[in-house]
Short mmCIF file of C-alpha atoms and ligand atoms in Angstrom, two decimals:
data_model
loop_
_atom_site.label_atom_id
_atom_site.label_comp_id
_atom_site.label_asym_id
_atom_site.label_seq_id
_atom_site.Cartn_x
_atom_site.Cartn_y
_atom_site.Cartn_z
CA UNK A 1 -34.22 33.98 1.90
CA UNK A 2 -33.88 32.61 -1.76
CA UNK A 3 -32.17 29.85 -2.63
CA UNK A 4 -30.37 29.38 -5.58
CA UNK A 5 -30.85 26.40 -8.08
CA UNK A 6 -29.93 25.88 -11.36
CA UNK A 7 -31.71 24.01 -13.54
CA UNK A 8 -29.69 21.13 -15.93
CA UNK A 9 -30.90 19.26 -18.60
CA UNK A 10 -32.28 15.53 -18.49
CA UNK A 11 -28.91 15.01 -20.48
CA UNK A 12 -26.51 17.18 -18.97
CA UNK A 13 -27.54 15.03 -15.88
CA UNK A 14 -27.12 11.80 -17.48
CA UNK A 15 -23.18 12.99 -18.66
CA UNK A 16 -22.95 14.03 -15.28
CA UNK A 17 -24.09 10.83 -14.10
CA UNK A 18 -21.67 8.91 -16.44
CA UNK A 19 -18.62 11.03 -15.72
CA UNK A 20 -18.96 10.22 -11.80
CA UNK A 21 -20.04 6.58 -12.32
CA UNK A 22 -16.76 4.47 -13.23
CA UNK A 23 -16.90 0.34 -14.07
CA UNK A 24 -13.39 -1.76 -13.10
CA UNK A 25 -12.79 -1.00 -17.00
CA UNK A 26 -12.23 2.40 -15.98
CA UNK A 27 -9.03 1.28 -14.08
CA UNK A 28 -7.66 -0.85 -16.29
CA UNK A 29 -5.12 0.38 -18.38
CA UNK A 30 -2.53 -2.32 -20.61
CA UNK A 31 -2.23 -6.18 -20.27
CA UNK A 32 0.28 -7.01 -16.95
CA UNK A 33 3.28 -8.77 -18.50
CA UNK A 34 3.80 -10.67 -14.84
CA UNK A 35 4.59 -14.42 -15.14
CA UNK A 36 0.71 -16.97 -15.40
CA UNK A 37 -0.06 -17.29 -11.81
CA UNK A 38 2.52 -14.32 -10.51
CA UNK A 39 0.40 -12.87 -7.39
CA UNK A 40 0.49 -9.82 -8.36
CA UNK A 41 -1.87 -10.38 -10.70
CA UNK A 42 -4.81 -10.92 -7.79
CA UNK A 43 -3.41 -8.09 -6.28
CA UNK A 44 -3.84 -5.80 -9.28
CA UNK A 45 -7.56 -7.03 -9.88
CA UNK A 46 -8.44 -6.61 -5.70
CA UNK A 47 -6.95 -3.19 -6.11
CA UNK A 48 -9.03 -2.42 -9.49
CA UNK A 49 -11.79 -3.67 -7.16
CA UNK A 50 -11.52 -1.17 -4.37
CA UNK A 51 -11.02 1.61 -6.97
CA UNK A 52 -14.65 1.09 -8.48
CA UNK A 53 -16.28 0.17 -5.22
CA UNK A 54 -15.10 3.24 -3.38
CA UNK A 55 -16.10 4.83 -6.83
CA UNK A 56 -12.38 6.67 -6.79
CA UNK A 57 -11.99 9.74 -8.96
CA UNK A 58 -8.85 8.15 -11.08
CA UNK A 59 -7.44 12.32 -11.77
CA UNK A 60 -7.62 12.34 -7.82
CA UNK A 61 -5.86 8.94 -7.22
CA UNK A 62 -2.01 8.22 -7.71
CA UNK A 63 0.23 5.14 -7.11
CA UNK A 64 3.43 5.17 -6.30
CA UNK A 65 5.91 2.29 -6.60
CA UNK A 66 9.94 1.51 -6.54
CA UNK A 67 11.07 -0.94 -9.00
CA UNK A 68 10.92 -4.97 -9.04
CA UNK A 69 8.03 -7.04 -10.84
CA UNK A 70 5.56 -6.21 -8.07
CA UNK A 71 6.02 -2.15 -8.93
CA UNK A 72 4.94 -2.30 -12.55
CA UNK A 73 1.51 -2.17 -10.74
CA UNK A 74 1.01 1.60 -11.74
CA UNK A 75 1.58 0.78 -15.28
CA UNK A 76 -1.45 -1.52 -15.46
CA UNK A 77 -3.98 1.15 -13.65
CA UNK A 78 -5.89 4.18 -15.21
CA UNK A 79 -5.05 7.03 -12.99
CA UNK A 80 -2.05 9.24 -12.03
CA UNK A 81 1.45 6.60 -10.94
CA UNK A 82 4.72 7.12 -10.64
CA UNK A 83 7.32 4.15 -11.38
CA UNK A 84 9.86 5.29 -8.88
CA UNK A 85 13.85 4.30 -8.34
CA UNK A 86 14.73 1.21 -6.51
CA UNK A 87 13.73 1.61 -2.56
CA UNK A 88 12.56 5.20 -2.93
CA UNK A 89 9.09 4.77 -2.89
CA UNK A 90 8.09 6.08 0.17
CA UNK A 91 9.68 9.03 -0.11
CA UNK A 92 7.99 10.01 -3.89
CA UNK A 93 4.73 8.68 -1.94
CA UNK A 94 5.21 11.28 1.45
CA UNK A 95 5.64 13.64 -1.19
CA UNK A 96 2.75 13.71 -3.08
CA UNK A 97 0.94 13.55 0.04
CA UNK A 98 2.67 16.81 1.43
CA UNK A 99 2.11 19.10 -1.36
CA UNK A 100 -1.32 17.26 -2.62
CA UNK A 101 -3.33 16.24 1.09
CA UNK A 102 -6.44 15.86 -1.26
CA UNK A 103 -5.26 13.28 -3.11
CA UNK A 104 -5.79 9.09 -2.12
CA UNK A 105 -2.11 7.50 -2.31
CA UNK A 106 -1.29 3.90 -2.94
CA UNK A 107 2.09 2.05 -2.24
CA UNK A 108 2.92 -1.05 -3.99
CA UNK A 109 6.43 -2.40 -2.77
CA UNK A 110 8.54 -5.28 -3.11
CA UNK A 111 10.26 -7.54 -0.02
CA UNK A 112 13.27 -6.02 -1.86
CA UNK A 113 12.39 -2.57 -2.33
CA UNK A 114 10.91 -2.24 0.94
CA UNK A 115 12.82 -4.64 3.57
CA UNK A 116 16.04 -3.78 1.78
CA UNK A 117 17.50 -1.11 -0.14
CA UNK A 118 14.46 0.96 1.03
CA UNK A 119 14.27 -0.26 4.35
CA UNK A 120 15.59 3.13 6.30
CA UNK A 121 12.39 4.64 4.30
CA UNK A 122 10.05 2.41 5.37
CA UNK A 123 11.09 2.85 8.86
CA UNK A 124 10.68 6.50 8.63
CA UNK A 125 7.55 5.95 6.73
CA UNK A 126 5.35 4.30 9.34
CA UNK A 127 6.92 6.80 12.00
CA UNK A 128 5.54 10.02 9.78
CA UNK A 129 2.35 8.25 9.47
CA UNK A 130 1.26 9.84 6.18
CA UNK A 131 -2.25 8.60 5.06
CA UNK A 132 -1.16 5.98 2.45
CA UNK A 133 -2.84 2.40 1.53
CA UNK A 134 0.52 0.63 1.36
CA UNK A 135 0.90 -3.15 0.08
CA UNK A 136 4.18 -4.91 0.39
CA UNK A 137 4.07 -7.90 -2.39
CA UNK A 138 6.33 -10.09 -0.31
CA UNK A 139 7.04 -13.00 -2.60
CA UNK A 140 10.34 -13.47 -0.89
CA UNK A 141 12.62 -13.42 -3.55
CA UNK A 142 14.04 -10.48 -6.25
CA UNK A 143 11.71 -11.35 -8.76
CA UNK A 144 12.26 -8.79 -11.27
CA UNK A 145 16.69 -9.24 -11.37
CA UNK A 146 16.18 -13.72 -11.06
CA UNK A 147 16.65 -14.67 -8.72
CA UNK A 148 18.48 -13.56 -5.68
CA UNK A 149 17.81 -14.15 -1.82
CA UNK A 150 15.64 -10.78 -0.28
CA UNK A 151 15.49 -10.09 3.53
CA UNK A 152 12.26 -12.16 3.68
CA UNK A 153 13.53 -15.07 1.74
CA UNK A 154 13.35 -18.12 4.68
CA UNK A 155 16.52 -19.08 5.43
CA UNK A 156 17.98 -22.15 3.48
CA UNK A 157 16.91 -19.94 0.62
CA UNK A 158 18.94 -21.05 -2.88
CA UNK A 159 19.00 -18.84 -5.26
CA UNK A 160 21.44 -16.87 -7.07
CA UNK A 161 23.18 -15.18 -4.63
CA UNK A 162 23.04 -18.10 -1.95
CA UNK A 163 23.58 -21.58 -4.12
CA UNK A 164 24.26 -23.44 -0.32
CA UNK A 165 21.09 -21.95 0.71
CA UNK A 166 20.41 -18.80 2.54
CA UNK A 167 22.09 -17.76 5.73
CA UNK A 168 20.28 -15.78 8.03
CA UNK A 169 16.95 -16.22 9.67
CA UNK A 170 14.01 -13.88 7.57
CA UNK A 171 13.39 -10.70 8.66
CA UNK A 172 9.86 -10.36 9.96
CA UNK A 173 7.91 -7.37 8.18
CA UNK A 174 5.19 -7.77 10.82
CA UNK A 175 7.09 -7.64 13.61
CA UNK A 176 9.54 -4.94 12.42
CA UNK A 177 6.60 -2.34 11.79
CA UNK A 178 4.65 -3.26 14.60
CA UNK A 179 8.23 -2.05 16.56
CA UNK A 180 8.25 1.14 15.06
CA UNK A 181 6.87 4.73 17.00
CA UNK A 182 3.81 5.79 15.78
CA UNK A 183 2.27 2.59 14.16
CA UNK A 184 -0.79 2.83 12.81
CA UNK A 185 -2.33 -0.38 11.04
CA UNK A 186 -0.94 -3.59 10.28
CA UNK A 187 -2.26 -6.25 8.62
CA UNK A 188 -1.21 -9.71 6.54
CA UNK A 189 -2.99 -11.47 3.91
CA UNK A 190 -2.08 -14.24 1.09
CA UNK A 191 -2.66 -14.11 -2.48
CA UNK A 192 -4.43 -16.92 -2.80
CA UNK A 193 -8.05 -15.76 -0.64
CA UNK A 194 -9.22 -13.26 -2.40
CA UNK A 195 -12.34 -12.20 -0.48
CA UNK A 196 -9.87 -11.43 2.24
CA UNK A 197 -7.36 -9.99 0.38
CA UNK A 198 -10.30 -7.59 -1.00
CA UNK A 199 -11.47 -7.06 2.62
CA UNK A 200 -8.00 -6.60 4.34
CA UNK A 201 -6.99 -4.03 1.49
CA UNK A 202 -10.26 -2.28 1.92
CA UNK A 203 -9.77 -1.72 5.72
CA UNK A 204 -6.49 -0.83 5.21
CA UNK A 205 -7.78 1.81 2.76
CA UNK A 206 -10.29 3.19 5.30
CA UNK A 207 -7.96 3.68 7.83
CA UNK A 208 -6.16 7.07 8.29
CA UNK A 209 -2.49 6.62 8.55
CA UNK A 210 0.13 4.94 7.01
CA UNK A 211 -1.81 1.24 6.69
CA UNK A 212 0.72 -1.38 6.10
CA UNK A 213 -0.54 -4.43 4.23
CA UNK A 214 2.24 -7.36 3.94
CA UNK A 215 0.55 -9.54 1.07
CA UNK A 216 2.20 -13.12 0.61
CA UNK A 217 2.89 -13.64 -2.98
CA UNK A 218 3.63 -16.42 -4.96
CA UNK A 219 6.32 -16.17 -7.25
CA UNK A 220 6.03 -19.06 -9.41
CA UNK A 221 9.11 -18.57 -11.48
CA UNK A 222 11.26 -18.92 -8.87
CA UNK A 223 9.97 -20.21 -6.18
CA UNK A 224 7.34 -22.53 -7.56
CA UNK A 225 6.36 -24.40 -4.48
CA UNK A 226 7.63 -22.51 -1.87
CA UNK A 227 3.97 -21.48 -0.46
CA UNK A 228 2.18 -25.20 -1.31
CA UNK A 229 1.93 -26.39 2.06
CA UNK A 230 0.06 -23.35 3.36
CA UNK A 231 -2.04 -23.55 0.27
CA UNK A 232 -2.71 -27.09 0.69
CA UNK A 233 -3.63 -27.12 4.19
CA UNK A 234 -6.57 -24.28 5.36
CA UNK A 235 -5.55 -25.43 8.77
CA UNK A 236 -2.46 -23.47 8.21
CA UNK A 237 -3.59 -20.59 8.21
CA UNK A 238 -5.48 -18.76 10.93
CA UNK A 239 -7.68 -16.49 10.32
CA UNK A 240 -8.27 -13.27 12.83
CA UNK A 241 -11.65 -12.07 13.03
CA UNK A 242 -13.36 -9.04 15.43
CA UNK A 243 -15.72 -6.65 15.25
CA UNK A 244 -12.70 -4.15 14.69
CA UNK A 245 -11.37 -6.55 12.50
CA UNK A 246 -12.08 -8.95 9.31
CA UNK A 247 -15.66 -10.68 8.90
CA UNK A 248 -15.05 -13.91 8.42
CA UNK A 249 -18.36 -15.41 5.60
CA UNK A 250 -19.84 -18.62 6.43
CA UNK A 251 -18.43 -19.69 3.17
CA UNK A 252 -14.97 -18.76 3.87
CA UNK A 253 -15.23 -20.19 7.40
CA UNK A 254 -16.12 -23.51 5.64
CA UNK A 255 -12.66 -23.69 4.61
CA UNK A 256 -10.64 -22.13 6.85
CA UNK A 257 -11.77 -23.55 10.05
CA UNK A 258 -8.69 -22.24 12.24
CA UNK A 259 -9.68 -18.98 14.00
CA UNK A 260 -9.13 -16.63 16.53
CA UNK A 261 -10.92 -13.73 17.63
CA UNK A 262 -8.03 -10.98 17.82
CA UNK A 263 -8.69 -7.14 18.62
CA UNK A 264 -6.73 -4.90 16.77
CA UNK A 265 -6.14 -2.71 19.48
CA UNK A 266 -4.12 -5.43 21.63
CA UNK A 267 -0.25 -4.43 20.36
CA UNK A 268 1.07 -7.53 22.67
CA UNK A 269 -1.07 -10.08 21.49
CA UNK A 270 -0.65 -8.34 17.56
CA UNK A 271 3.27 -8.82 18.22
CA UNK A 272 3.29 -12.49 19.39
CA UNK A 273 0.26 -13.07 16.51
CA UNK A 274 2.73 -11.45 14.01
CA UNK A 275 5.78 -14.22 15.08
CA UNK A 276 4.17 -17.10 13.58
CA UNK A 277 4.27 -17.97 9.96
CA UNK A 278 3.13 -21.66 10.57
CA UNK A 279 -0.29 -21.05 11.19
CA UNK A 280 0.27 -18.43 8.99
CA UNK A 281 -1.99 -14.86 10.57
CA UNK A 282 -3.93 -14.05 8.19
CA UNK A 283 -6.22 -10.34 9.03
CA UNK A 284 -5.88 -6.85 10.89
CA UNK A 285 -3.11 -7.48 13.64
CA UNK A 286 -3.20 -3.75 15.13
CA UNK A 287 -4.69 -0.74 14.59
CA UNK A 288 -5.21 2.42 16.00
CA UNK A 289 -7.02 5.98 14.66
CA UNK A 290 -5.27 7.95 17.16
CA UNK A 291 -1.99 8.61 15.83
CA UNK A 292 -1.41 11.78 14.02
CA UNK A 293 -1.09 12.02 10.19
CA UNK A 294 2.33 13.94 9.55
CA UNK A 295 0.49 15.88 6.81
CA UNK A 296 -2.11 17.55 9.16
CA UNK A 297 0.53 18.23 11.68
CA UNK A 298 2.54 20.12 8.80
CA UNK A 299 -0.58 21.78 7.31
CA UNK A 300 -1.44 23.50 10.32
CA UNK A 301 -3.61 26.49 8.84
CA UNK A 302 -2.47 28.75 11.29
CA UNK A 303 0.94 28.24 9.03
CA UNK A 304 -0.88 28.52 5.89
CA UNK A 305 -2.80 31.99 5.93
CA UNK A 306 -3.43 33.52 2.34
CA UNK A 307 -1.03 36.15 2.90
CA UNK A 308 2.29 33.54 4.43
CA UNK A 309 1.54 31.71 0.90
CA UNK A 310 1.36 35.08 -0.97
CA UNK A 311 4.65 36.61 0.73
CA UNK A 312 6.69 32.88 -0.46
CA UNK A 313 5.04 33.07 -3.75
CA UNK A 314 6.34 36.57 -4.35
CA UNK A 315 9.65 35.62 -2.87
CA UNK A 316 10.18 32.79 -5.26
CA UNK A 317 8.94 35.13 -7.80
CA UNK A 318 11.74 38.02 -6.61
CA UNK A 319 14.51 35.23 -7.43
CA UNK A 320 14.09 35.80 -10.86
CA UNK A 321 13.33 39.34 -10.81
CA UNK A 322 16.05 41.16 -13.84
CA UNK A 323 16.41 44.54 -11.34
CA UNK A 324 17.72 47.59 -12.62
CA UNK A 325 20.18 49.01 -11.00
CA UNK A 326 20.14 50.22 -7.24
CA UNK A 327 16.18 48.91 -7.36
CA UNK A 328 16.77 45.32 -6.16
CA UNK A 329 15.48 45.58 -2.59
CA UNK A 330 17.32 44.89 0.61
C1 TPP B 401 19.67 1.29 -7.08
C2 TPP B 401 19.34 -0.01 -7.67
N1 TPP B 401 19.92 -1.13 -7.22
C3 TPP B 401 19.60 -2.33 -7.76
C4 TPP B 401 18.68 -2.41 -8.76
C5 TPP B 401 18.38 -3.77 -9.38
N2 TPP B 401 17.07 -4.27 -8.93
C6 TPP B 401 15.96 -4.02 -9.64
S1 TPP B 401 14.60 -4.74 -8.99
C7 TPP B 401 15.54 -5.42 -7.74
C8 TPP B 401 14.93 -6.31 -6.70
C9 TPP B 401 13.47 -6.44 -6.79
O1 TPP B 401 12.97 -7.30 -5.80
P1 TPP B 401 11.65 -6.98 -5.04
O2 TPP B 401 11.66 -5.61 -4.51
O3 TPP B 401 11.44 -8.07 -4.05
O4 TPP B 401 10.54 -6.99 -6.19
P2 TPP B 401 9.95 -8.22 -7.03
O5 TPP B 401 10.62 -8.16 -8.36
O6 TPP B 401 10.24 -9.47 -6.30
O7 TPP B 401 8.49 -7.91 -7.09
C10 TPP B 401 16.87 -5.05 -7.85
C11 TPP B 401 17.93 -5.47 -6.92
C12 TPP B 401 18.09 -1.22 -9.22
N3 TPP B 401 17.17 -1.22 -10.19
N4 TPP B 401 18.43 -0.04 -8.67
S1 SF4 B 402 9.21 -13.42 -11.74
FE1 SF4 B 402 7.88 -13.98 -10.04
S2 SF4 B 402 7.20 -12.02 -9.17
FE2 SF4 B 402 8.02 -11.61 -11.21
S3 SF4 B 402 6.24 -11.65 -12.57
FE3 SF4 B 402 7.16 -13.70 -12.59
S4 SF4 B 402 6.06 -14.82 -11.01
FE4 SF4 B 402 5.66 -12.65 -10.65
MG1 MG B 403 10.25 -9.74 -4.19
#
């Protein structure tokens, strides 16, 4: 038997080379008009990060966003986005997973966006289970419209909407997606530790499933101070490591000195982990490969033969078929 080779040039295989090789400059696309010190800004450069590392094909990768300050992140990267409505993107996101399964879909969500006027979305979201790397800036406040109290803001909240202070006691991200059928992978991080922000959005990338990433992120327009004592204090945070989990450097673990070894796969201890913001949990609370994407359970290929797609491609054609008459078929 014969193989087949074919011969390229010493510079065909350099373009080749350069076309498949991509630097962080590659992602970049625009200057981010977010407020000096706005999280979202180490959230953009983690994510620019992860693109080069996992050397990401930017024609083959697509973000997806609603609307707020934290979903002009699509504007500032270099491949396909889509700057959705208010709340809705999950839905654009479950979308372009259905009809595209090749392609590697990010999320980037607000507390408002997500936790409220898209919050029967996000529910369904993490129940379909559609491979997505999803990030949920929660800066607990509507950034983007000054000002007003979000689901997450802590109560005693004042803001626009709430001068006395804010009534109600936060709703818990964590918790609430950890209570939903079919979770996947949940995980928390903070702005402000960017080798674990890096890490935790990485794993979260690398897991199959709908991988929700709540990211705590200063807004410091509006609420300039509101995350200070957690930033002030490493022993206010607590970091979860496992072998399943985050790797905790000897350098980070200078710092943050509060630890607990926490397997991923333990949903009781990832629920009462989750109810704590003070040590605030920072790492991957639960996760688990078993679930079923939605995608692969739609695109079963006994469903997709040649000829099924050829019959509802002809069918679709048929609708605009001029006949003459008596031909149009029964
Ligand atoms: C249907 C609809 N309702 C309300 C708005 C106004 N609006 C725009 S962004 C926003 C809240 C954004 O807050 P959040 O999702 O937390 O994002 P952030 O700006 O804090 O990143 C609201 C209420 C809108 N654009 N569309
Ligand atoms: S208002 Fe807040 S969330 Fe929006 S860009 Fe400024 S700092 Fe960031
Ligand atoms: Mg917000």
């Amino acid at each position: 038997m014969t193989v087949a080779t074919q011969a390229i040039s010493a510079s065909e295989c350099l373009l080749r080379m350069y076309d498949e090789q991509h630097e962080i400059e590659d992602y970049q696309k625009g200057v981010p008009r977010w407020c000096t010190g706005c999280g979202d800004n180490a959230i953009l450069t983690a994510v620019q990060r992860l693109c080069r590392d996992e050397g990401l094909l930017p024609e083959k990768t697509v973000f997806v966003s609603g609307i707020g300050c934290s979903s002009r992140l699509p504007h500032y990267m270099n491949t396909y986005g889509f700057h959705g409505i208010h709340g809705r993107a999950f839905p654009v996101a479950e979308g372009v997973k259905l009809a595209r399964p090749d392609l590697t879909v990010f999320v980037n969500t607000g507390d408002g966006d997500c936790c409220s006027i898209g919050a029967a979305h996000w529910i369904h979201g993490i129940r379909y289970n559609m491979d997505m790397t999803v990030m949920l800036h929660d800066n607990q406040i509507y950034g983007l419209t000054k000002k007003q109290a979000s689901p997450t803001s802590p109560i005693g909240t004042k803001s626009n909407t709430t001068p006395r202070g804010s009534y109600l006691e936060a709703l818990n991200p964590l918790t609430v997606t950890l209570g939903v059928s079919n979770v996947s992978f949940v995980a928390q991080v903070v702005d402000w530790i960017p080798e674990v922000l890096y890490q935790v959005i990485s794993a979260a990338f690398h897991h199959r499933g709908f991988s929700f990433v709540r990211i705590v992120q200063r807004c410091p327009e509006w609420l300039p101070k509101l995350m200070d004592p957690w930033l002030q204090d490493p022993q206010r945070v607590l970091l979860l490591h496992h072998e399943n989990g985050l790797e905790i450097s000897p350098a980070l673990a200078k710092v943050y000195t509060r630890m607990e070894e926490h397997d991923p796969a333990n949903m009781n201890r990832a629920r009462e982990i989750a109810s704590s913001f003070d040590p605030i949990p920072v790492g991957i609370l639960y996760r688990n490969d078993e679930v079923a994407c939605y995608e692969d359970l739609r695109h079963d290929p006994r469903l997709r033969t040649t000829a099924l797609v050829q019959r509802g491609i002809e069918a679709e054609f048929d609708k605009f078929t001029v006949w003459p008459d008596g031909a149009r078929p029964a």
